[in-house]
Structures are given as C-alpha cells and as structure tokens.
Amino acid sequence: MKNAPAYIKIYNRLKNEIQKGTYPVGGFLPKEYELEEIYQVSRTTIRNAVKILAKEGMVEVRQGRGTRVLDHKAIQNYNKVTSVTEALRKKGYEVTTGDMLIDVIEADKQTANELEIPEGTRVARIQRLQLADGEPVTLMENYIEYKRVPKIEEFQNEFVALYQFLEEKYGLQIDGTRDRISAKAATFMEAQVLKTEPKDALLVVHRITYYQDKPVSIDHVRIIGRKYEIEISGKGRSK
C-alpha cells in the first residue's frame, strides 16, 4: 500500500472514515476543497477516490448538492431464516472464505445439551474466516453432530455458504433458528485476524438452527459491528 497511487490511499482513508461513522450514512462528505485541505492532495486525486467509493455503492455524487454517504452495511433480517453470508451477498458483496478448518471433537456438556445429543458424541467443528470484497468481516464456528455430516472434513475450503452446502450435500434443511445476540470488545487476537483495532465493537450471535423443531447446528459468529446490522420486527405487545 506504501507505493499505491495517491487516489487509492485517499480512497482507503475515506472508506475507513465512513465505516467508522466519521461521515455518517445519510450525511455528506466535506466539499471537494475541504477534502483537499484535510488530506493535502489535489482536486483530481479527491475526485478519483470518490469515483471508486461511488462505484462500490458507498457514496452517491449529487450534482449541486455534494457527495452523500449511502447505507453500506449488510442487514440481516431475523424474521426469516438466513445467514450472514447470504445477507452480505444480498448487499452486493463478494463473499469468500479466507481460512477454514474442519475437525471432529467430542461434544462438551453445553454443546451436547444444545444439540440434544449425549455428552461425548462426535461433533464436526467448522471454523472459518469470512471475507467481504476481500476484507475480513466475520469469524464463524459451527458445530454439527458428525453422523449427520459424514466426511465433511473432506470438503474443507470447498464451500462458502454453510446452510446452502448442508442442503445440497447432506439434505439438511433449516426452517427455524434461536438466536442470542450480544456485543463485545474485540480481543487482541480477534482484532489481528479481523484486521480491526482491539476493543472495536463486535456483534456476537450464538445461534441454534432447527429442522422440524430438532437442532441441526450451533453457530457462533463474531462480526465487525460497523459493517453489519440486524433487522428484527415484532408484532403484538408482550408485558
């Protein structure tokens, strides 16, 4: 990146500021002359950087009004069964797997309880780093009773969307989920893997998936908070 053209460096700096919320969704970037002063570069460099942001759908250039920041976060609708990968794809990101490890372990007490299997049962553990447009966005761990996905370790690095893979390869359907959602500060190791800063906000989702009320998998997901939103609708009053 040190030898990258000036406009690429400014593009990356502007993108980072947008993702941090310095320039919030719905607002406008500073005027071109203001950006020239802030970043100490030419008007042409600013315009070329903004063109890339516009092409990626992060901003919209409005003649006579300025450059408006668009909603660039992936939104996962929790009123239907979907996954982080599917939500990112719908937002227009190219989703790939950075690294993956599949191994087989014995279920501890909590895992066994959540999957409704005896403690010590063999369980496939799938650990993945997911990328959106080449940038780390989420760490995932998935646990499935091994007899339901025999030899899944042979497919390491051969799929991106787990739910789709389970349906197509093993005929495992998912028609329900139960989610526990929280937030936490990224640890040093999480920050290193996700290429963010320690103590940056992570969205944590602990999910159990079901088919006909029987558990299929346990999903533990950590997502960079500034890149993701969850949409939940409610109906009726609970007191």
mmCIF file of C-alpha atoms in Angstrom:
data_model
loop_
_atom_site.group_PDB
_atom_site.id
_atom_site.type_symbol
_atom_site.label_atom_id
_atom_site.label_comp_id
_atom_site.label_asym_id
_atom_site.label_seq_id
_atom_site.Cartn_x
_atom_site.Cartn_y
_atom_site.Cartn_z
ATOM 1 C CA MET A 1 0.000 0.000 0.000
ATOM 2 C CA LYS A 2 3.013 2.288 0.552
ATOM 3 C CA ASN A 3 3.596 2.536 -3.215
ATOM 4 C CA ALA A 4 -0.096 2.800 -4.143
ATOM 5 C CA PRO A 5 -1.279 5.829 -6.150
ATOM 6 C CA ALA A 6 -2.367 8.838 -4.102
ATOM 7 C CA TYR A 7 -6.040 8.435 -5.028
ATOM 8 C CA ILE A 8 -6.045 4.833 -3.760
ATOM 9 C CA LYS A 9 -4.605 5.977 -0.435
ATOM 10 C CA ILE A 10 -7.273 8.688 -0.146
ATOM 11 C CA TYR A 11 -9.984 6.209 -1.156
ATOM 12 C CA ASN A 12 -8.884 3.868 1.642
ATOM 13 C CA ARG A 13 -8.803 6.697 4.179
ATOM 14 C CA LEU A 14 -12.240 7.962 3.192
ATOM 15 C CA LYS A 15 -13.665 4.428 3.243
ATOM 16 C CA ASN A 16 -12.273 3.893 6.728
ATOM 17 C CA GLU A 17 -13.785 7.172 7.956
ATOM 18 C CA ILE A 18 -17.172 6.210 6.506
ATOM 19 C CA GLN A 19 -17.036 2.777 8.165
ATOM 20 C CA LYS A 20 -16.085 4.353 11.496
ATOM 21 C CA GLY A 21 -19.027 6.729 11.252
ATOM 22 C CA THR A 22 -16.999 9.918 10.943
ATOM 23 C CA TYR A 23 -19.080 10.561 7.837
ATOM 24 C CA PRO A 24 -22.460 9.003 8.789
ATOM 25 C CA VAL A 25 -24.983 7.337 6.493
ATOM 26 C CA GLY A 26 -27.355 9.918 5.048
ATOM 27 C CA GLY A 27 -24.884 12.742 5.552
ATOM 28 C CA PHE A 28 -22.481 14.303 3.070
ATOM 29 C CA LEU A 29 -18.740 14.178 2.666
ATOM 30 C CA PRO A 30 -16.966 17.530 3.077
ATOM 31 C CA LYS A 31 -16.789 19.671 -0.064
ATOM 32 C CA GLU A 32 -14.005 18.895 -2.523
ATOM 33 C CA TYR A 33 -11.970 21.927 -1.497
ATOM 34 C CA GLU A 34 -12.332 20.912 2.155
ATOM 35 C CA LEU A 35 -11.125 17.399 1.398
ATOM 36 C CA GLU A 36 -8.155 18.902 -0.467
ATOM 37 C CA GLU A 37 -7.208 20.761 2.705
ATOM 38 C CA ILE A 38 -7.859 17.802 5.030
ATOM 39 C CA TYR A 39 -5.786 15.311 3.032
ATOM 40 C CA GLN A 40 -3.363 17.742 1.365
ATOM 41 C CA VAL A 41 -3.882 16.372 -2.141
ATOM 42 C CA SER A 42 -5.159 17.696 -5.466
ATOM 43 C CA ARG A 43 -8.770 18.032 -6.572
ATOM 44 C CA THR A 44 -8.173 15.321 -9.200
ATOM 45 C CA THR A 45 -6.972 12.892 -6.533
ATOM 46 C CA ILE A 46 -10.099 13.538 -4.450
ATOM 47 C CA ARG A 47 -12.388 13.045 -7.441
ATOM 48 C CA ASN A 48 -10.736 9.756 -8.434
ATOM 49 C CA ALA A 49 -11.006 8.443 -4.865
ATOM 50 C CA VAL A 50 -14.693 9.389 -4.681
ATOM 51 C CA LYS A 51 -15.354 7.685 -8.026
ATOM 52 C CA ILE A 52 -14.228 4.357 -6.536
ATOM 53 C CA LEU A 53 -16.423 4.877 -3.466
ATOM 54 C CA ALA A 54 -19.379 5.629 -5.756
ATOM 55 C CA LYS A 55 -18.704 2.529 -7.844
ATOM 56 C CA GLU A 56 -18.753 0.426 -4.659
ATOM 57 C CA GLY A 57 -22.085 1.922 -3.635
ATOM 58 C CA MET A 58 -20.733 3.666 -0.552
ATOM 59 C CA VAL A 59 -21.495 7.193 -1.762
ATOM 60 C CA GLU A 60 -23.674 8.947 -4.314
ATOM 61 C CA VAL A 61 -22.478 12.081 -6.090
ATOM 62 C CA ARG A 62 -25.349 14.564 -6.399
ATOM 63 C CA GLN A 63 -24.729 17.441 -8.759
ATOM 64 C CA GLY A 64 -25.085 20.740 -6.964
ATOM 65 C CA ARG A 65 -25.588 19.104 -3.564
ATOM 66 C CA GLY A 66 -22.442 17.140 -2.797
ATOM 67 C CA THR A 67 -21.466 13.547 -2.114
ATOM 68 C CA ARG A 68 -23.956 11.652 0.055
ATOM 69 C CA VAL A 69 -22.945 8.643 2.168
ATOM 70 C CA LEU A 70 -25.112 5.586 1.432
ATOM 71 C CA ASP A 71 -26.101 2.713 3.704
ATOM 72 C CA HIS A 72 -23.191 0.329 3.113
ATOM 73 C CA LYS A 73 -23.858 -2.141 5.951
ATOM 74 C CA ALA A 74 -25.190 -5.606 5.339
ATOM 75 C CA ILE A 75 -28.582 -6.042 7.010
ATOM 76 C CA GLN A 76 -29.721 -9.460 8.170
ATOM 77 C CA ASN A 77 -33.467 -9.824 8.532
ATOM 78 C CA TYR A 78 -34.073 -12.063 11.532
ATOM 79 C CA ASN A 79 -37.721 -12.614 10.679
ATOM 80 C CA LYS A 80 -36.692 -15.253 8.131
ATOM 81 C CA VAL A 81 -34.033 -17.958 8.229
ATOM 82 C CA THR A 82 -30.929 -16.584 6.558
ATOM 83 C CA SER A 83 -27.207 -16.434 7.219
ATOM 84 C CA VAL A 84 -24.511 -13.794 7.487
ATOM 85 C CA THR A 85 -23.066 -14.952 4.166
ATOM 86 C CA GLU A 86 -26.446 -14.668 2.420
ATOM 87 C CA ALA A 87 -27.073 -11.219 3.933
ATOM 88 C CA LEU A 88 -23.690 -9.976 2.713
ATOM 89 C CA ARG A 89 -24.326 -11.326 -0.771
ATOM 90 C CA LYS A 90 -27.707 -9.585 -0.947
ATOM 91 C CA LYS A 91 -25.942 -6.329 -0.130
ATOM 92 C CA GLY A 92 -23.721 -6.844 -3.164
ATOM 93 C CA TYR A 93 -20.536 -8.066 -1.507
ATOM 94 C CA GLU A 94 -18.440 -10.846 -2.982
ATOM 95 C CA VAL A 95 -18.157 -13.273 -0.074
ATOM 96 C CA THR A 96 -15.219 -15.664 0.133
ATOM 97 C CA THR A 97 -13.607 -17.794 2.809
ATOM 98 C CA GLY A 98 -10.176 -16.613 3.944
ATOM 99 C CA ASP A 99 -9.303 -19.678 6.020
ATOM 100 C CA MET A 100 -11.201 -22.778 7.112
ATOM 101 C CA LEU A 101 -10.523 -25.673 9.465
ATOM 102 C CA ILE A 102 -12.851 -28.649 9.883
ATOM 103 C CA ASP A 103 -12.144 -31.183 12.609
ATOM 104 C CA VAL A 104 -14.059 -33.681 14.717
ATOM 105 C CA ILE A 105 -14.317 -33.273 18.501
ATOM 106 C CA GLU A 106 -16.315 -34.728 21.367
ATOM 107 C CA ALA A 107 -19.303 -32.665 22.440
ATOM 108 C CA ASP A 108 -18.893 -30.990 25.822
ATOM 109 C CA LYS A 109 -21.856 -30.638 28.151
ATOM 110 C CA GLN A 110 -23.147 -27.342 26.724
ATOM 111 C CA THR A 111 -22.768 -28.426 23.101
ATOM 112 C CA ALA A 112 -24.471 -31.731 23.843
ATOM 113 C CA ASN A 113 -27.366 -30.022 25.597
ATOM 114 C CA GLU A 114 -27.916 -27.552 22.769
ATOM 115 C CA LEU A 115 -27.749 -30.245 20.070
ATOM 116 C CA GLU A 116 -29.801 -32.627 22.233
ATOM 117 C CA ILE A 117 -27.230 -35.435 21.986
ATOM 118 C CA PRO A 118 -25.281 -37.391 24.631
ATOM 119 C CA GLU A 119 -22.166 -35.729 26.034
ATOM 120 C CA GLY A 120 -19.056 -37.053 24.278
ATOM 121 C CA THR A 121 -20.833 -37.603 20.940
ATOM 122 C CA ARG A 122 -18.614 -36.880 17.914
ATOM 123 C CA VAL A 123 -19.290 -33.430 16.519
ATOM 124 C CA ALA A 124 -17.952 -31.733 13.398
ATOM 125 C CA ARG A 125 -16.459 -28.324 14.178
ATOM 126 C CA ILE A 126 -16.155 -25.866 11.291
ATOM 127 C CA GLN A 127 -14.038 -22.756 11.889
ATOM 128 C CA ARG A 128 -13.963 -20.046 9.229
ATOM 129 C CA LEU A 129 -12.830 -16.519 8.471
ATOM 130 C CA GLN A 130 -15.252 -14.916 6.008
ATOM 131 C CA LEU A 131 -14.254 -12.037 3.724
ATOM 132 C CA ALA A 132 -16.462 -9.446 2.053
ATOM 133 C CA ASP A 133 -14.847 -7.957 -1.053
ATOM 134 C CA GLY A 134 -11.541 -9.344 0.191
ATOM 135 C CA GLU A 135 -11.762 -7.717 3.637
ATOM 136 C CA PRO A 136 -12.205 -9.777 6.847
ATOM 137 C CA VAL A 137 -15.690 -9.302 8.277
ATOM 138 C CA THR A 138 -16.607 -12.274 10.458
ATOM 139 C CA LEU A 139 -15.260 -15.240 12.419
ATOM 140 C CA MET A 140 -17.515 -18.308 12.498
ATOM 141 C CA GLU A 141 -17.629 -21.558 14.420
ATOM 142 C CA ASN A 142 -20.267 -24.172 13.588
ATOM 143 C CA TYR A 143 -20.974 -27.449 15.377
ATOM 144 C CA ILE A 144 -22.981 -30.333 13.842
ATOM 145 C CA GLU A 145 -23.391 -33.932 15.004
ATOM 146 C CA TYR A 146 -20.840 -35.783 12.878
ATOM 147 C CA LYS A 147 -23.062 -38.687 11.863
ATOM 148 C CA ARG A 148 -25.314 -36.168 10.113
ATOM 149 C CA VAL A 149 -22.410 -34.831 8.007
ATOM 150 C CA PRO A 150 -20.043 -37.794 7.495
ATOM 151 C CA LYS A 151 -16.680 -36.983 5.930
ATOM 152 C CA ILE A 152 -17.429 -33.255 5.925
ATOM 153 C CA GLU A 153 -13.749 -32.640 6.689
ATOM 154 C CA GLU A 154 -13.003 -33.726 3.121
ATOM 155 C CA PHE A 155 -14.796 -30.577 1.934
ATOM 156 C CA GLN A 156 -12.570 -28.141 3.819
ATOM 157 C CA ASN A 157 -12.192 -24.892 1.825
ATOM 158 C CA GLU A 158 -14.715 -26.135 -0.755
ATOM 159 C CA PHE A 159 -17.785 -24.114 0.284
ATOM 160 C CA VAL A 160 -18.645 -20.600 1.432
ATOM 161 C CA ALA A 161 -22.309 -20.635 2.486
ATOM 162 C CA LEU A 162 -22.744 -23.426 5.060
ATOM 163 C CA TYR A 163 -26.560 -23.625 5.035
ATOM 164 C CA GLN A 164 -26.619 -23.958 1.249
ATOM 165 C CA PHE A 165 -23.868 -26.600 1.389
ATOM 166 C CA LEU A 166 -25.728 -28.620 4.036
ATOM 167 C CA GLU A 167 -28.895 -28.565 1.950
ATOM 168 C CA GLU A 168 -27.209 -29.552 -1.303
ATOM 169 C CA LYS A 169 -24.714 -32.129 0.006
ATOM 170 C CA TYR A 170 -26.445 -33.686 3.008
ATOM 171 C CA GLY A 171 -30.103 -32.810 2.530
ATOM 172 C CA LEU A 172 -30.128 -30.988 5.876
ATOM 173 C CA GLN A 173 -32.856 -28.364 5.806
ATOM 174 C CA ILE A 174 -33.113 -25.480 8.276
ATOM 175 C CA ASP A 175 -36.535 -23.998 8.968
ATOM 176 C CA GLY A 176 -36.013 -22.283 12.316
ATOM 177 C CA THR A 177 -33.438 -20.581 14.483
ATOM 178 C CA ARG A 178 -32.975 -19.392 18.050
ATOM 179 C CA ASP A 179 -30.504 -16.548 18.451
ATOM 180 C CA ARG A 180 -28.781 -14.903 21.366
ATOM 181 C CA ILE A 181 -27.265 -11.577 20.294
ATOM 182 C CA SER A 182 -24.772 -9.512 22.256
ATOM 183 C CA ALA A 183 -21.876 -7.104 21.781
ATOM 184 C CA LYS A 184 -18.293 -7.291 22.953
ATOM 185 C CA ALA A 185 -14.967 -5.556 22.502
ATOM 186 C CA ALA A 186 -12.560 -7.302 20.152
ATOM 187 C CA THR A 187 -9.681 -9.030 21.887
ATOM 188 C CA PHE A 188 -6.160 -8.525 20.600
ATOM 189 C CA MET A 189 -6.226 -11.867 18.742
ATOM 190 C CA GLU A 190 -9.660 -11.247 17.234
ATOM 191 C CA ALA A 191 -8.528 -7.807 16.097
ATOM 192 C CA GLN A 192 -5.435 -9.282 14.449
ATOM 193 C CA VAL A 193 -7.458 -11.821 12.472
ATOM 194 C CA LEU A 194 -10.231 -9.394 11.517
ATOM 195 C CA LYS A 195 -7.763 -6.578 10.781
ATOM 196 C CA THR A 196 -9.521 -4.161 13.088
ATOM 197 C CA GLU A 197 -8.493 -2.496 16.340
ATOM 198 C CA PRO A 198 -8.514 -4.092 19.804
ATOM 199 C CA LYS A 199 -11.643 -3.047 21.697
ATOM 200 C CA ASP A 200 -13.537 -2.280 18.475
ATOM 201 C CA ALA A 201 -17.156 -3.401 18.775
ATOM 202 C CA LEU A 202 -18.013 -6.907 17.620
ATOM 203 C CA LEU A 203 -21.544 -8.208 17.191
ATOM 204 C CA VAL A 204 -21.790 -11.713 18.655
ATOM 205 C CA VAL A 205 -24.521 -14.122 17.562
ATOM 206 C CA HIS A 206 -24.969 -17.504 19.234
ATOM 207 C CA ARG A 207 -27.467 -19.430 17.146
ATOM 208 C CA ILE A 208 -29.074 -22.851 17.241
ATOM 209 C CA THR A 209 -30.643 -23.899 13.941
ATOM 210 C CA TYR A 210 -33.554 -26.312 13.697
ATOM 211 C CA TYR A 211 -35.462 -28.517 11.298
ATOM 212 C CA GLN A 212 -38.929 -29.536 12.449
ATOM 213 C CA ASP A 213 -38.004 -28.454 15.995
ATOM 214 C CA LYS A 214 -34.891 -30.680 16.107
ATOM 215 C CA PRO A 215 -31.441 -28.997 16.403
ATOM 216 C CA VAL A 216 -29.248 -29.082 13.295
ATOM 217 C CA SER A 217 -26.273 -26.889 14.213
ATOM 218 C CA ILE A 218 -24.797 -24.473 16.707
ATOM 219 C CA ASP A 219 -23.382 -21.309 15.128
ATOM 220 C CA HIS A 220 -21.114 -18.907 16.991
ATOM 221 C CA VAL A 221 -20.437 -15.768 14.949
ATOM 222 C CA ARG A 222 -18.371 -12.651 15.646
ATOM 223 C CA ILE A 223 -18.908 -9.800 13.180
ATOM 224 C CA ILE A 224 -17.253 -6.392 12.902
ATOM 225 C CA GLY A 225 -20.036 -4.197 14.261
ATOM 226 C CA ARG A 226 -19.596 -1.246 11.925
ATOM 227 C CA LYS A 227 -20.138 -3.478 8.888
ATOM 228 C CA TYR A 228 -23.327 -5.182 9.943
ATOM 229 C CA GLU A 229 -26.859 -4.559 11.140
ATOM 230 C CA ILE A 230 -29.678 -6.825 12.264
ATOM 231 C CA GLU A 231 -33.315 -6.132 11.448
ATOM 232 C CA ILE A 232 -35.994 -7.567 13.741
ATOM 233 C CA SER A 233 -39.744 -6.986 13.559
ATOM 234 C CA GLY A 234 -42.210 -7.528 16.361
ATOM 235 C CA LYS A 235 -45.954 -7.989 16.355
ATOM 236 C CA GLY A 236 -48.186 -7.825 19.391
ATOM 237 C CA ARG A 237 -47.436 -6.480 22.855
ATOM 238 C CA SER A 238 -45.529 -8.507 25.447
ATOM 239 C CA LYS A 239 -45.737 -7.350 29.075
#
